[in-house]
Short mmCIF file of C-alpha atoms in Angstrom, two decimals:
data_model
loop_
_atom_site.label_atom_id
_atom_site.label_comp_id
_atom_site.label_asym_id
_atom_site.label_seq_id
_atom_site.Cartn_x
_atom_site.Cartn_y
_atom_site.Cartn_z
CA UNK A 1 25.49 -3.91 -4.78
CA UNK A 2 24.21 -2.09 -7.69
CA UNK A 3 21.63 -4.89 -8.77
CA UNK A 4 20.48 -5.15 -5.29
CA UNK A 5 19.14 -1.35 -4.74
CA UNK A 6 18.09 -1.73 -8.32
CA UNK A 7 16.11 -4.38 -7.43
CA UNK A 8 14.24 -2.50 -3.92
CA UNK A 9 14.13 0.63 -6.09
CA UNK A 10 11.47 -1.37 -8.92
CA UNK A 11 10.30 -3.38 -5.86
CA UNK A 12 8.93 -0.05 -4.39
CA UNK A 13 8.02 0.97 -7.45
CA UNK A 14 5.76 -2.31 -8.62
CA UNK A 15 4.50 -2.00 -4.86
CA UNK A 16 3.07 1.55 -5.45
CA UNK A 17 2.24 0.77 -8.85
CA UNK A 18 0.00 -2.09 -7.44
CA UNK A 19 -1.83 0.33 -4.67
CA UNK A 20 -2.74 2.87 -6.98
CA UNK A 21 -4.24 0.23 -9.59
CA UNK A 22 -6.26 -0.99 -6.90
CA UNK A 23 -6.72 2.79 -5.42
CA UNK A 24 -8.00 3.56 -8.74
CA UNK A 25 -11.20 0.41 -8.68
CA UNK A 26 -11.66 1.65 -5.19
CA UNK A 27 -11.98 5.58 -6.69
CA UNK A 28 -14.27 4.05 -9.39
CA UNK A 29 -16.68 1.96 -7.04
CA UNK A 30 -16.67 4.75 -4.14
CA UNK A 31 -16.21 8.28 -5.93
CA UNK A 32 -15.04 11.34 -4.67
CA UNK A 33 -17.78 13.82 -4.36
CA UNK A 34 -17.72 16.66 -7.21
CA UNK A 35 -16.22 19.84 -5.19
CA UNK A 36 -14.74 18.43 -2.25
CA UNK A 37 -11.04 19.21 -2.65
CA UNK A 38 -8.30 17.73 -0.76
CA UNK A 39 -7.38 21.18 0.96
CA UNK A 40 -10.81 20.77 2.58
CA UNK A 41 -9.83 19.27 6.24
CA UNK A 42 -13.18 18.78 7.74
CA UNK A 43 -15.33 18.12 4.50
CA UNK A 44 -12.65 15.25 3.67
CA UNK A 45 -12.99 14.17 7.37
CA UNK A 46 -17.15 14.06 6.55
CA UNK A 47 -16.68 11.62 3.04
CA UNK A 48 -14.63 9.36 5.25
CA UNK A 49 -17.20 9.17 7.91
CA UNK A 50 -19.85 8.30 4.93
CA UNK A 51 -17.86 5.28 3.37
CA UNK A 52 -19.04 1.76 3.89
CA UNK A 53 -16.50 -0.86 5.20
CA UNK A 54 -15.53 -2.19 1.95
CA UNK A 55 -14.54 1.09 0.87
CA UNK A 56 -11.48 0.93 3.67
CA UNK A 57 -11.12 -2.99 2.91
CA UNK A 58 -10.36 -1.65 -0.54
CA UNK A 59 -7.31 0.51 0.68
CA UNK A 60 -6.19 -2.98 3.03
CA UNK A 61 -6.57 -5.02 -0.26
CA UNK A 62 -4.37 -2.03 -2.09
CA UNK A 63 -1.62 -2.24 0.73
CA UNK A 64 -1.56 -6.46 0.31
CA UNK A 65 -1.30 -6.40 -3.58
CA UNK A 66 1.08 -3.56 -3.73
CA UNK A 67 3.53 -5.26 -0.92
CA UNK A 68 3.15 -8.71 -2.68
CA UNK A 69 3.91 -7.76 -5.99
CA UNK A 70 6.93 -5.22 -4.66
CA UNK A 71 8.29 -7.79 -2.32
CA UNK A 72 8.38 -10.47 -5.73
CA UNK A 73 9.77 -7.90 -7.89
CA UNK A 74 12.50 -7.09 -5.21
CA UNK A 75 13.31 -10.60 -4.91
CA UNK A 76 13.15 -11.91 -8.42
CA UNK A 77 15.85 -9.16 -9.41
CA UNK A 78 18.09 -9.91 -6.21
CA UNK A 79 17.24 -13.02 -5.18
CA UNK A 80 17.79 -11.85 -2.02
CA UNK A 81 14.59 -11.93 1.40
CA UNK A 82 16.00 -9.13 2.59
CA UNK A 83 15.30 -6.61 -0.59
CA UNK A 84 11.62 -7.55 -0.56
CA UNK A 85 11.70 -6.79 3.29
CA UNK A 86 13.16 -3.20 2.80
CA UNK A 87 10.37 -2.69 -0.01
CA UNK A 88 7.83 -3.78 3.02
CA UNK A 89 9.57 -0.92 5.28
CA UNK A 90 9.55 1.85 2.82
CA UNK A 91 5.83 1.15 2.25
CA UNK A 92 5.39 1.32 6.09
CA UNK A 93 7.05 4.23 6.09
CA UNK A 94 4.72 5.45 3.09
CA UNK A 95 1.57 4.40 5.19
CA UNK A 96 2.41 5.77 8.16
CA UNK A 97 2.74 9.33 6.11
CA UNK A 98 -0.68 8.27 4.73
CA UNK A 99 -2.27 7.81 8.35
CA UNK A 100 -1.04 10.80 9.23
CA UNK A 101 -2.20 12.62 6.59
CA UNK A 102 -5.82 11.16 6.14
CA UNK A 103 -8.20 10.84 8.56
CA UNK A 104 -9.17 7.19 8.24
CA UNK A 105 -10.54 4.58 10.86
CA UNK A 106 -8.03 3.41 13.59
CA UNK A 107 -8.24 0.06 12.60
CA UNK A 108 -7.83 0.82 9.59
CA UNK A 109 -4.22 2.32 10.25
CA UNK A 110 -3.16 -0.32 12.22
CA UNK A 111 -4.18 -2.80 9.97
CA UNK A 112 -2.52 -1.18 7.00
CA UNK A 113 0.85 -0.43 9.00
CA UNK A 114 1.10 -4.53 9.84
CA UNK A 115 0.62 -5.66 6.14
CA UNK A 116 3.46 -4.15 4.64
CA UNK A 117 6.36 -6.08 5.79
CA UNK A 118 5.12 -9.21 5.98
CA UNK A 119 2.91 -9.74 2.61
CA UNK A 120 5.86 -8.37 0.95
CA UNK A 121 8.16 -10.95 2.25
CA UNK A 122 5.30 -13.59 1.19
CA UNK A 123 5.49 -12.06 -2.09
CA UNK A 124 9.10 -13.13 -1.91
CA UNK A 125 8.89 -16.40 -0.52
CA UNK A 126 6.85 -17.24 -4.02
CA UNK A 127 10.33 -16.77 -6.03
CA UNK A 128 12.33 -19.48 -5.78
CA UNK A 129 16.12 -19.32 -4.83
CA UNK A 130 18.31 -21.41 -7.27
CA UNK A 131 20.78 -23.55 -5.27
#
């Protein structure tokens, strides 16, 4: 039992390590403008309104690495589906907290919110069970 929330606890943990790498390239090719600070509701609300597409397919691409990667670690350590599945729901979870807390695109959050599970259980599907 141990191993098993061992292995969803570095699944999550891979998974967020994965978006924020990706975050991070996104940050680098799209930065932040110097003063706005994160307390600032409506002058965040205005940068969001100014990115391009491919700034938002960045935070998509963040959510699919992150998921696949989690959903492999979770599985390679428990060699179990279900662990890379419950990695994919506690990054829902996560980016459902996320589209509540930053205004962003609809599509955008509904995309995101339908990635999770499933990419992460693809991620686990690439691990193969020993008979």
């Amino acid at each position: 039992m141990l191993k098993k929330i061992l292995a969803v606890i570095v699944g999550i943990a891979v998974g967020i390590l994965g978006i924020t790498l990706i975050q991070g390239v996104s940050g680098q090719m799209y930065p932040w403008p110097d003063g706005l600070r994160l307390n600032d509701k409506d002058g965040v609300k205005q940068y969001i309104n100014t990115l391009p597409i491919g700034a938002f397919l960045m935070v998509i691409l963040s959510y699919v690495v992150g998921s696949f990667f989690g959903g492999m670690a979770a599985k390679s350590l428990s060699k179990l589906n279900q662990s890379a599945i419950i990695v994919g729901g506690v990054l829902t979870l996560a980016g459902i907290a996320n589209a509540m807390s930053v205004p962003q695109p609809l599509w955008v959050s509904i995309l995101s919110l339908l990635v999770f599970i499933p990419i992460a259980l693809l991620g686990a599907k690439c691990i193969p069970t020993k008979a």
